[in-house]
CSV table of C-alpha atoms and ligand atoms in Angstrom, one decimal:
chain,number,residue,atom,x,y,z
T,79,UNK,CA,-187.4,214.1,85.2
T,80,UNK,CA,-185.3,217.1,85.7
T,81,UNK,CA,-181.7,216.5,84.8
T,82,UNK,CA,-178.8,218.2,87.1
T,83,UNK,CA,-177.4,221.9,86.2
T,84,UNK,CA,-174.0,220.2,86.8
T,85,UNK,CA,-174.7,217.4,83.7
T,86,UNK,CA,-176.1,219.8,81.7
T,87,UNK,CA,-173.8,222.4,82.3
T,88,UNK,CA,-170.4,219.8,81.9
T,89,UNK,CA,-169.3,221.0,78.6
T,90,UNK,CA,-170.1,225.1,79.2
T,91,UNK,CA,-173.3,226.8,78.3
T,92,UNK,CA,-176.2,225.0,76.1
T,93,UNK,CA,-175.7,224.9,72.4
T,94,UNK,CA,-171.7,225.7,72.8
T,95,UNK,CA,-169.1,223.4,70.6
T,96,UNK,CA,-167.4,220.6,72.9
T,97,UNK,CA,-165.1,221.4,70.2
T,98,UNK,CA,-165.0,217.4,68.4
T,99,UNK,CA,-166.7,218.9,65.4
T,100,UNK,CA,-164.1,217.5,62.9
T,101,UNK,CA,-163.3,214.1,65.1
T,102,UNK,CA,-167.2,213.0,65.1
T,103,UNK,CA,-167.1,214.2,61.1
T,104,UNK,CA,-164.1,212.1,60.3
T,105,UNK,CA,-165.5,209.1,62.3
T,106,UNK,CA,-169.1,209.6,60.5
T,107,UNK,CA,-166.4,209.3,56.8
T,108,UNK,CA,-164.9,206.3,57.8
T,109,UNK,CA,-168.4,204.4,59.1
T,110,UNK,CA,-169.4,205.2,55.9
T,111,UNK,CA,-166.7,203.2,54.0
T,112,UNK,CA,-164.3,206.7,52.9
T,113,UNK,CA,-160.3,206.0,53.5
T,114,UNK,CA,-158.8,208.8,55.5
T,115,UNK,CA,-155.9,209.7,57.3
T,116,UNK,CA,-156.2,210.2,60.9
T,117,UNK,CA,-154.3,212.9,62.8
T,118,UNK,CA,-156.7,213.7,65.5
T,119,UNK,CA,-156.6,212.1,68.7
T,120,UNK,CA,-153.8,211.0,71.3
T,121,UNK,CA,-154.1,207.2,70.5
T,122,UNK,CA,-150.9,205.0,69.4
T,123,UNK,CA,-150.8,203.1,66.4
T,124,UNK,CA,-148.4,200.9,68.3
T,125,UNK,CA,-150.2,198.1,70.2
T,126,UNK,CA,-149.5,197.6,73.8
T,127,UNK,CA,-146.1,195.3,74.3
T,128,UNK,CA,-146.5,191.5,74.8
T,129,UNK,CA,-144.4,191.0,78.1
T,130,UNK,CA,-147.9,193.6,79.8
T,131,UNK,CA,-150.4,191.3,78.2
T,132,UNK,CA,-148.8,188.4,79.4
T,133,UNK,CA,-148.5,190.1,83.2
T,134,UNK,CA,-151.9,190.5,82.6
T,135,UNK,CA,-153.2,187.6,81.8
T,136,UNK,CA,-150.8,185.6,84.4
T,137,UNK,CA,-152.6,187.7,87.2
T,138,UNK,CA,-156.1,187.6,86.0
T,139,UNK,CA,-155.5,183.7,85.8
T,140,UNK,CA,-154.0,183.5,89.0
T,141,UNK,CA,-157.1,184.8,90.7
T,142,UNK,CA,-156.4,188.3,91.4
T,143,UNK,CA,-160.2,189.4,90.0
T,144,UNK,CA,-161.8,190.3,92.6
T,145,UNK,CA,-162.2,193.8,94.4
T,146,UNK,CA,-158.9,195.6,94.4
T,147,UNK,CA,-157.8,198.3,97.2
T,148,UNK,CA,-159.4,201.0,96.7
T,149,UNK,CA,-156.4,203.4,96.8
T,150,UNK,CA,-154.1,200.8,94.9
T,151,UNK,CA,-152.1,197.7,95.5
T,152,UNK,CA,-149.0,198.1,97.7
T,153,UNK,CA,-146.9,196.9,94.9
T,154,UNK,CA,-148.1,199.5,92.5
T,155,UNK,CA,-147.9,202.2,94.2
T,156,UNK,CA,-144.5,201.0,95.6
T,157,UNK,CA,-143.5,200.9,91.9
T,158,UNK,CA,-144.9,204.4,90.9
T,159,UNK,CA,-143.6,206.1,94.8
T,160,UNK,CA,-139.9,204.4,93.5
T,161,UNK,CA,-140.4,205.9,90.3
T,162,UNK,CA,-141.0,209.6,90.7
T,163,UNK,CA,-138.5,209.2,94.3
T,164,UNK,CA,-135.9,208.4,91.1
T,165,UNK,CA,-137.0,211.0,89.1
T,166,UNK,CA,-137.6,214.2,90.9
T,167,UNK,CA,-135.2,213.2,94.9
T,168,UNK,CA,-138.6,214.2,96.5
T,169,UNK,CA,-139.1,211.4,99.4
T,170,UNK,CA,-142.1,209.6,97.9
T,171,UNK,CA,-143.7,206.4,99.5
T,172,UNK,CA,-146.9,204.2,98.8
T,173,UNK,CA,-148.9,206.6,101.0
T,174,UNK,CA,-148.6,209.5,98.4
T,175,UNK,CA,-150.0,207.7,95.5
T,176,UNK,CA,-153.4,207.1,94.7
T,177,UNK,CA,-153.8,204.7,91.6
T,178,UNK,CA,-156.7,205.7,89.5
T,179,UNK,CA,-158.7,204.8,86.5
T,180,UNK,CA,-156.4,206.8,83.8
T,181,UNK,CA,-154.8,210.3,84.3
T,182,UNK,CA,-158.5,211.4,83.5
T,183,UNK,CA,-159.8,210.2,86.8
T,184,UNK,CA,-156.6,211.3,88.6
T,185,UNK,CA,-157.5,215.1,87.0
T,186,UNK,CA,-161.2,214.7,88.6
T,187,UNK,CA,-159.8,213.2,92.1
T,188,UNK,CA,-157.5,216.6,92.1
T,189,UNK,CA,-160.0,218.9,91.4
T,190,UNK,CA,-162.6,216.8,93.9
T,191,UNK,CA,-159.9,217.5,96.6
T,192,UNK,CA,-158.9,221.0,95.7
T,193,UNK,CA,-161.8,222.5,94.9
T,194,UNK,CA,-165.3,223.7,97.0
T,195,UNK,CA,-168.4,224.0,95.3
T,196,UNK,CA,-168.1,227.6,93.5
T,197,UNK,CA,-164.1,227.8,93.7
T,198,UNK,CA,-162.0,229.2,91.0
T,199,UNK,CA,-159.7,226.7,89.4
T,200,UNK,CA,-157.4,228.5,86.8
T,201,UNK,CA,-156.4,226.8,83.8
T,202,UNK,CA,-153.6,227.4,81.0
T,203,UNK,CA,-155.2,228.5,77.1
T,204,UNK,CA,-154.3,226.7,75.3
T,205,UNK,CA,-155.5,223.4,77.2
T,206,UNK,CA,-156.3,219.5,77.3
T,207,UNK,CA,-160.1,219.5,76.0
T,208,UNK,CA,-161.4,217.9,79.1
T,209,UNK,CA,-160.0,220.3,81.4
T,210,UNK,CA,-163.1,222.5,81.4
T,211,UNK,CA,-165.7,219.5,82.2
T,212,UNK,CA,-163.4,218.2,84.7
T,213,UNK,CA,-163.5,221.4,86.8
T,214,UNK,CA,-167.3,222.1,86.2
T,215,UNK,CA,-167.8,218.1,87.3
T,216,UNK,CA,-166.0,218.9,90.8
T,217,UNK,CA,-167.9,221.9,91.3
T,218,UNK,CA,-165.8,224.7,90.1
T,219,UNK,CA,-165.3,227.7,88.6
T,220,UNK,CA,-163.1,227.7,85.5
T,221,UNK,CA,-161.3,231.0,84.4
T,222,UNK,CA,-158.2,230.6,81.8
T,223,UNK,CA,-154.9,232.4,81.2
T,224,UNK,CA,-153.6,232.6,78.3
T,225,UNK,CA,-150.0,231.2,77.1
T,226,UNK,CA,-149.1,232.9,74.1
T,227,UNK,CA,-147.9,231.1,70.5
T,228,UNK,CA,-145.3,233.8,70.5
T,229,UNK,CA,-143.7,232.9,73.7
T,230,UNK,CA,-143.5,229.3,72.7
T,231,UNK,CA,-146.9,228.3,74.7
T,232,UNK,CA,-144.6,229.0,78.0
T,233,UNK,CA,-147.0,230.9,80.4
T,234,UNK,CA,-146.4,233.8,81.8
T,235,UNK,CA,-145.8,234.5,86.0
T,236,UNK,CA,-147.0,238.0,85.5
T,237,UNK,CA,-150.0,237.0,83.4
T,238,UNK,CA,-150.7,233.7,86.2
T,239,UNK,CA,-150.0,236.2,88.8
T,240,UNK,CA,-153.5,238.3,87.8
T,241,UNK,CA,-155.4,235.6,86.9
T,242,UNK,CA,-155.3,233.6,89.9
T,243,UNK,CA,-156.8,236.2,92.5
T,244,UNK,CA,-159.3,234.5,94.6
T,245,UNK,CA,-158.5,231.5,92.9
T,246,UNK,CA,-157.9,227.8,95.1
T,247,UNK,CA,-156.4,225.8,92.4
T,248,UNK,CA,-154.0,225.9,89.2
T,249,UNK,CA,-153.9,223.2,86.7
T,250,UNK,CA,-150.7,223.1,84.5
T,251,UNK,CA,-149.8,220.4,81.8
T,252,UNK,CA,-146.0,219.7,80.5
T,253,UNK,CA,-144.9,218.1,78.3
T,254,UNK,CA,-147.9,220.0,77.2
T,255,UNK,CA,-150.8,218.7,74.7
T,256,UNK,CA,-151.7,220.0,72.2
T,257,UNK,CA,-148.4,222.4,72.3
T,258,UNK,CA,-145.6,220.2,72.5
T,259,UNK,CA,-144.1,222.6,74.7
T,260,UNK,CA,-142.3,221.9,77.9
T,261,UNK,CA,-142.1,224.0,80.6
T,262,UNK,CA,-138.3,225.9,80.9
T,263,UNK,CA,-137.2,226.0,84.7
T,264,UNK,CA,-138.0,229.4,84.9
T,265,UNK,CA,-141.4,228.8,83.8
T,266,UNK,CA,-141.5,226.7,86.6
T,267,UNK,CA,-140.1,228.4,88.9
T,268,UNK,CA,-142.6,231.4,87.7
T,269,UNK,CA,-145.7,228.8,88.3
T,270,UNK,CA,-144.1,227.9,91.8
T,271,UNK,CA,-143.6,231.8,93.6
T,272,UNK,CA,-147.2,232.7,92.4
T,273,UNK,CA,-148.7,229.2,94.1
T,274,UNK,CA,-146.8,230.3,97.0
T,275,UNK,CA,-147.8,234.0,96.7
T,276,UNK,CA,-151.7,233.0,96.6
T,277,UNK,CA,-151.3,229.9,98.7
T,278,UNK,CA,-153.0,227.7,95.7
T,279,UNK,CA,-153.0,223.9,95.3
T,280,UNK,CA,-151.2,223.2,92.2
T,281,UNK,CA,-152.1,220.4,89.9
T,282,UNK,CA,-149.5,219.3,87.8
T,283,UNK,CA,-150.4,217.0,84.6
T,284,UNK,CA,-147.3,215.2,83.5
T,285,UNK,CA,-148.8,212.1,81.8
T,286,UNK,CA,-146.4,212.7,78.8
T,287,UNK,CA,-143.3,213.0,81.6
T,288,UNK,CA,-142.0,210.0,79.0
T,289,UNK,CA,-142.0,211.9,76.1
T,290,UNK,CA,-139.3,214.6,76.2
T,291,UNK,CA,-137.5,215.3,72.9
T,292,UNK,CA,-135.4,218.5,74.3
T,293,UNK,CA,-134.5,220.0,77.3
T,294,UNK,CA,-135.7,218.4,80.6
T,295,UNK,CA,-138.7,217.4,82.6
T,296,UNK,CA,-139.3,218.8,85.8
T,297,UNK,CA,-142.0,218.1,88.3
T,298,UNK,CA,-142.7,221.5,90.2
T,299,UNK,CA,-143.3,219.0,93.3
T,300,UNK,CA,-139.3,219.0,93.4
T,301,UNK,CA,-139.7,222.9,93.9
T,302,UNK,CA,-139.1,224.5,97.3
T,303,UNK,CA,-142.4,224.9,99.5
T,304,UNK,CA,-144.2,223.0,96.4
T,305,UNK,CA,-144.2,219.2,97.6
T,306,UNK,CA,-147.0,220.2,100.7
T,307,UNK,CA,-149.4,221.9,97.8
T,308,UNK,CA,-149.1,220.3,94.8
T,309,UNK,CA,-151.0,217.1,93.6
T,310,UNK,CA,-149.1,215.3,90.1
T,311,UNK,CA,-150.8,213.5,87.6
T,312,UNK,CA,-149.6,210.7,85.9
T,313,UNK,CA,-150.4,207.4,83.7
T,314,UNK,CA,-149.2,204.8,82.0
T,315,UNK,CA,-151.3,205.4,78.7
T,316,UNK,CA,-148.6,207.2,76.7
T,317,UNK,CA,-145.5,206.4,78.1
T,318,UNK,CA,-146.3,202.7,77.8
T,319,UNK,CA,-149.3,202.7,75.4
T,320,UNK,CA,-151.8,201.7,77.4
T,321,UNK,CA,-154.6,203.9,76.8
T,322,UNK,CA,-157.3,201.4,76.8
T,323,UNK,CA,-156.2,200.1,80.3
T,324,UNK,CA,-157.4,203.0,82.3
T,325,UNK,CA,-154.6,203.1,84.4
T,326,UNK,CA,-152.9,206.3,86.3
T,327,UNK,CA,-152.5,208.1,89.6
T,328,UNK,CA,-152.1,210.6,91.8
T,329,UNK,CA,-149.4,212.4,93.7
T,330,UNK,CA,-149.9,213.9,96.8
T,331,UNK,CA,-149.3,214.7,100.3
T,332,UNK,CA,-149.8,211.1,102.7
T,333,UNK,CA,-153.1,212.8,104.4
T,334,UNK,CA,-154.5,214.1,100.6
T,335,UNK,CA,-154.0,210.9,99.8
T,336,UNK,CA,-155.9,208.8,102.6
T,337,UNK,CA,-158.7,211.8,102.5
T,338,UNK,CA,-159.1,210.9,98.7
T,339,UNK,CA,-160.1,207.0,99.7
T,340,UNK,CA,-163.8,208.3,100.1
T,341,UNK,CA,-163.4,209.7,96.7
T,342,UNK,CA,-162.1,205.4,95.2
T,343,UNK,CA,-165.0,204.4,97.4
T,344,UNK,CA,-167.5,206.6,96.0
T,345,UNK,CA,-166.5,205.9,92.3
T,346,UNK,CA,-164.4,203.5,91.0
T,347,UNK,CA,-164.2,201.2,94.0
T,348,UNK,CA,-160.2,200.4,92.9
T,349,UNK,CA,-158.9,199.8,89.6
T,350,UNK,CA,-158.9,196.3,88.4
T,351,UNK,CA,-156.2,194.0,90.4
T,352,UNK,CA,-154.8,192.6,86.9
T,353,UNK,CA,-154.3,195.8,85.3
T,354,UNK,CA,-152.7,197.2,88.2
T,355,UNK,CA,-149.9,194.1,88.1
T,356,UNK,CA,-149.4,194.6,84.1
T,357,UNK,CA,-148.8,198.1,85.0
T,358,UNK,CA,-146.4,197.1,88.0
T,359,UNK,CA,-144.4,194.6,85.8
T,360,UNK,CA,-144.6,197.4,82.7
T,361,UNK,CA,-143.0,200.2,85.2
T,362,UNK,CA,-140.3,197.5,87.0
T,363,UNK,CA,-139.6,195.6,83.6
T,364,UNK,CA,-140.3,198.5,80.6
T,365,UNK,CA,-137.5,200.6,80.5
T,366,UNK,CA,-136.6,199.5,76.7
T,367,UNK,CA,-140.4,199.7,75.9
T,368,UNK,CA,-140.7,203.3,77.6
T,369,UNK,CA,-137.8,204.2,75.5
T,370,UNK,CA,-138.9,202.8,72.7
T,371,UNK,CA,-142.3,204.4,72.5
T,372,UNK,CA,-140.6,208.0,73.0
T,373,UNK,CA,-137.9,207.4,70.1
T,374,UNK,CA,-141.1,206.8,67.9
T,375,UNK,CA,-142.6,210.3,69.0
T,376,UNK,CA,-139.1,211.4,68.7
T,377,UNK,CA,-138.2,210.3,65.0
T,378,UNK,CA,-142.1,211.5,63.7
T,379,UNK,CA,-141.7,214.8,65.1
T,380,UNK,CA,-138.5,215.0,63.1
T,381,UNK,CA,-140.0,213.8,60.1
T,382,UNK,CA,-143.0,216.1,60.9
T,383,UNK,CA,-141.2,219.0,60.9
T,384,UNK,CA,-139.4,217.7,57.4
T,385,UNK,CA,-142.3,217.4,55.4
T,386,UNK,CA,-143.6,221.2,56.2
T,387,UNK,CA,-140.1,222.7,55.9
T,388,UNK,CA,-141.1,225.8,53.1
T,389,UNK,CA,-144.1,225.8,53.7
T,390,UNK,CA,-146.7,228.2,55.3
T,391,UNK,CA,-147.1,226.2,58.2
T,392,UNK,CA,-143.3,225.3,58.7
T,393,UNK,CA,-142.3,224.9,62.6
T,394,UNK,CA,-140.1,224.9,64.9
T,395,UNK,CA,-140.3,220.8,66.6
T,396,UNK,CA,-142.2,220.6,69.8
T,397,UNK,CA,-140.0,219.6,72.7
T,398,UNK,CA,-142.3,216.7,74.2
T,399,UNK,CA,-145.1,215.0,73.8
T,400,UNK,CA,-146.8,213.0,70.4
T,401,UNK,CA,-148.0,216.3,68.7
T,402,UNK,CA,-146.9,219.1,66.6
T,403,UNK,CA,-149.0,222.0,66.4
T,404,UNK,CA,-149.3,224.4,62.9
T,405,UNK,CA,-149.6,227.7,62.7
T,406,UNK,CA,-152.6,228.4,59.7
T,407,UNK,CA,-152.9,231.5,59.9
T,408,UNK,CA,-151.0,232.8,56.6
T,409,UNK,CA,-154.3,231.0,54.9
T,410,UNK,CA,-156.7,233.5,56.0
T,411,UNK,CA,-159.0,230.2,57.9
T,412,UNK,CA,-159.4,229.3,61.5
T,413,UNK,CA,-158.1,226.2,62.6
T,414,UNK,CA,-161.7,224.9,62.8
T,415,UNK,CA,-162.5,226.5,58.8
T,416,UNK,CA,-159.4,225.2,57.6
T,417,UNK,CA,-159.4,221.3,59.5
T,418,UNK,CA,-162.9,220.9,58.3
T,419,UNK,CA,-161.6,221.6,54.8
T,420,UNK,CA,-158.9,219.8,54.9
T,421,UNK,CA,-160.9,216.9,55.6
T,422,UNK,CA,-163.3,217.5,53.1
T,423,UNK,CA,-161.1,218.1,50.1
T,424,UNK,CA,-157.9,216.0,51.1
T,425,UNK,CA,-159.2,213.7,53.5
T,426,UNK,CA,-156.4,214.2,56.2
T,427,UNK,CA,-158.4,214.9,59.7
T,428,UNK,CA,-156.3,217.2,61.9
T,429,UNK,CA,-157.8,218.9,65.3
T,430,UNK,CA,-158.5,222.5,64.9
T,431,UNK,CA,-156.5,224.8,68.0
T,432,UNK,CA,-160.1,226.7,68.6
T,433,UNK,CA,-161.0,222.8,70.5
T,434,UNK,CA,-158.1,224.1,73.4
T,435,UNK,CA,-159.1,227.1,74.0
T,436,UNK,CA,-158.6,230.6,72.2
T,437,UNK,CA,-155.0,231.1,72.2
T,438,UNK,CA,-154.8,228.7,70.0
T,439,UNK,CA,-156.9,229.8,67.3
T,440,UNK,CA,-155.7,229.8,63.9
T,441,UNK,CA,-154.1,226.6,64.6
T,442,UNK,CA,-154.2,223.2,63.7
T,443,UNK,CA,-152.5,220.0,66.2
T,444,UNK,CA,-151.8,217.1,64.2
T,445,UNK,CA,-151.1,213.7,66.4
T,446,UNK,CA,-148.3,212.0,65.2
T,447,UNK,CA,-150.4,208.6,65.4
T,448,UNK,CA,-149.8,206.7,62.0
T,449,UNK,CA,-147.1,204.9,60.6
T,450,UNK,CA,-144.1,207.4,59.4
T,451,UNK,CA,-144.7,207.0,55.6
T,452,UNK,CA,-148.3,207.7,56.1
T,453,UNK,CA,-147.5,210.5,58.3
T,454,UNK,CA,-145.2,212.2,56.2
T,455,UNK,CA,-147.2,212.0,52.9
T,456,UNK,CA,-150.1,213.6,55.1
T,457,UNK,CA,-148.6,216.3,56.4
T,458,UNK,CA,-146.7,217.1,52.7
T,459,UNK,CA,-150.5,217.2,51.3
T,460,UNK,CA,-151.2,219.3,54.0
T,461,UNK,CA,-148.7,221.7,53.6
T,462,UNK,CA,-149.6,222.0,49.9
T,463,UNK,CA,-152.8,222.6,50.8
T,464,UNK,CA,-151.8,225.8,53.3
T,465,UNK,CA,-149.8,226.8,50.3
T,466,UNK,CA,-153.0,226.9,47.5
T,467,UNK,CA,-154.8,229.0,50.4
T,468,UNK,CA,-152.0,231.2,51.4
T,469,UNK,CA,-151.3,232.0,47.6
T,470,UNK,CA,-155.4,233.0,47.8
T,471,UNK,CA,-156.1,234.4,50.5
K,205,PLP,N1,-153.9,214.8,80.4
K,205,PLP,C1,-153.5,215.1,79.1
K,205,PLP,C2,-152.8,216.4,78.9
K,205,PLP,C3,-153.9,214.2,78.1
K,205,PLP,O1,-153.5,214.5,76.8
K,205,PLP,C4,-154.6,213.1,78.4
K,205,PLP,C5,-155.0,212.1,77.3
K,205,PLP,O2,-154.9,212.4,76.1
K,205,PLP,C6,-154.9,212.8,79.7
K,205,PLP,C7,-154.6,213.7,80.7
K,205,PLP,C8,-155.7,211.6,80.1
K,205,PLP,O3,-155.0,210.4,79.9
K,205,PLP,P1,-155.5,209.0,80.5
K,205,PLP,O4,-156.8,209.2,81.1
K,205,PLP,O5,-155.5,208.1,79.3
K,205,PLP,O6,-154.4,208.6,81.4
């Protein structure tokens, strides 16, 4: 039987990299018995707090496993409409938020509602690795603009400006992975007049809102003429580790948000009543744990950016998110050459930038996902590494 272009096609053209090379090589190490350190992917070390297990548990007991709404419980969505009300002073209520399976499925739902078969969605180089499928899944046409290392990873209104001719949507991320950076006001306010300007939706990914180390969050929903075209991601996986929940949502205008029902229908038929009450009780109960979980991020990155002080690959820290991104280029290697040998010869796995896009080539992002000890002696191997290869190359 004939498979669809749009399977085949999810991660770009036949034969091309979905860009997990040195993930699916580190995993292969450690199935076969080898000890390595794993900087990789976006998943805590920390294990979700007691006090959401127990909601969890208390609600699944109590009954509440059958079919869930599909757009959410009232209390959830209550809790997250309070929330970002709090957070932004944009009038939000339960009829602009859509609770999803995890951010990812929120990111789909945009696209599914922004996009027509064959419509441009633009996308910011360097970029969250499933943003590409995500677009081709809804139907769309993915072009990229690129935000340059040099400019901090901030993108550029000019550069946004000429990419997104003829476009319909534009997907931004901040606190951005795998950059750290997040987005200045003016930045904002850049991303904002050219949404305007070409009348595009805007989808704004803030699911590491949380985890701000400097400067200040801000949702471009809060912008003037933004709140009617812009649709916000969020979740509860970082913020409140609950990766493994599958728990998000989406922001968006009340009759985006009704129209997207079909979409809950169609896939996920709701989200699981007892996850969506340990989430309730972790949003109306967590601010110590929300806290908490950001002061980890906040205290690694510092000690991150210790351990490669002198070296080739010394940074500046990231202001948000659980990430800190190297430059490698001083060694001569791409980020892909030089995470594959890093693995190989000191065991450390680290994502190479090429995996988010070209503007991030010669770069490495290392997740800041083990205990600090660990972390630190990692990252001072690392740097010693980058040195032997800078001194070569
Ligand atoms: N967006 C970004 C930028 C991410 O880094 C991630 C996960 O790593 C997601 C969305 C998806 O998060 P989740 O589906 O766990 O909510």
């Amino acid at each position: 039987m004939k498979l669809s272009e749009r399977i085949i096609g999810l991660n770009g053209a036949p034969g091309e990299s979905d860009g997990w090379g040195v993930y699916y090589r580190a995993r292969a190490m450690i199935e076969a018995g080898e000890t390595l350190t794993m900087l990789c992917i976006g998943e805590h070390d920390r294990k979700t707090a007691p006090f959401i297990l127990d909601a969890m548990d208390a609600s699944a007991r109590g009954g509440n496993t059958g079919y869930a709404l599909a757009l959410g419980q009232d209390g959830l969505r209550r809790a997250v409409a309070e929330r970002v009300e709090a957070a932004t002073g944009v009038d939000t209520t339960a009829a602009n938020v859509m609770i999803t399976t995890g951010g990812q499925a929120a990111l789909f739902a945009t696209m599914c509602a922004a996009l027509d078969p064959g419509d441009t969605a633009v996308i910011v180089d360097p970029y969250y690795a499933t943003y590409p499928s995500t677009v081709r899944g809804a139907g769309g046409v993915l072009r990229t603009v690129a935000a340059r290392p040099s400019k901090g990873f901030q993108p550029d209104a000019s550069d946004l400006s000429a990419a997104t001719e003829g476009a319909r949507a534009l997907l931004i991320n901040t606190p951005h992975n795998p950059t750290g950076a997040v987005y200045s006001r003016a930045t904002m306010e850049g991303i904002a007049a050219v949404c305007r300007e070409r009348d595009l939706w805007l989808i704004s990914d803030e699911v590491y809102s949380g985890q701000v180390h400097e400067g200040a969050h801000l949702s471009p929903r809060a912008l003037p003429g933004m709140a009617e075209r812009t649709l916000v991601v969020g979740s509860m996986s970082k913020s409140y580790v609950m990766t493994g929940f599958r728990i998000g949502w989406v922001i968006g205008p009340e009759d985006v948000i009704a129209a997207m029902m079909s979409l809950a229908n169609a896939t996920t038929y709701g989200v699981p009543g007892f996850i969506q009450d340990a989430a309730e009780i972790a949003l109306r109960q967590g601010a110590a744990e929300e806290a908490e979980v950001a002061a980890l991020y906040n205290r690694r990155r510092d000690r991150a950016v210790a351990a490669l002080e002198g070296s080739p690959v010394a940074v500046s820290p990231p202001d948000g998110a659980m990430y800190v991104m190297l430059d490698i280029r001083g060694t001569g290697m791409s980020g892909e050459a030089f995470a594959m040998a890093l693995l190989e010869r000191e065991r450390i796995a680290v994502m190479p930038g090429e995996s988010f896009g070209r503007a991030a080539a010669g770069h490495v992002r290392v997740a800041l996902t083990v205990g600090d000890e660990a972390m630190a002696a990692a990252l001072r191997r690392l740097a010693q590494f980058a040195s032997r290869l800078a001194k070569a190359a």
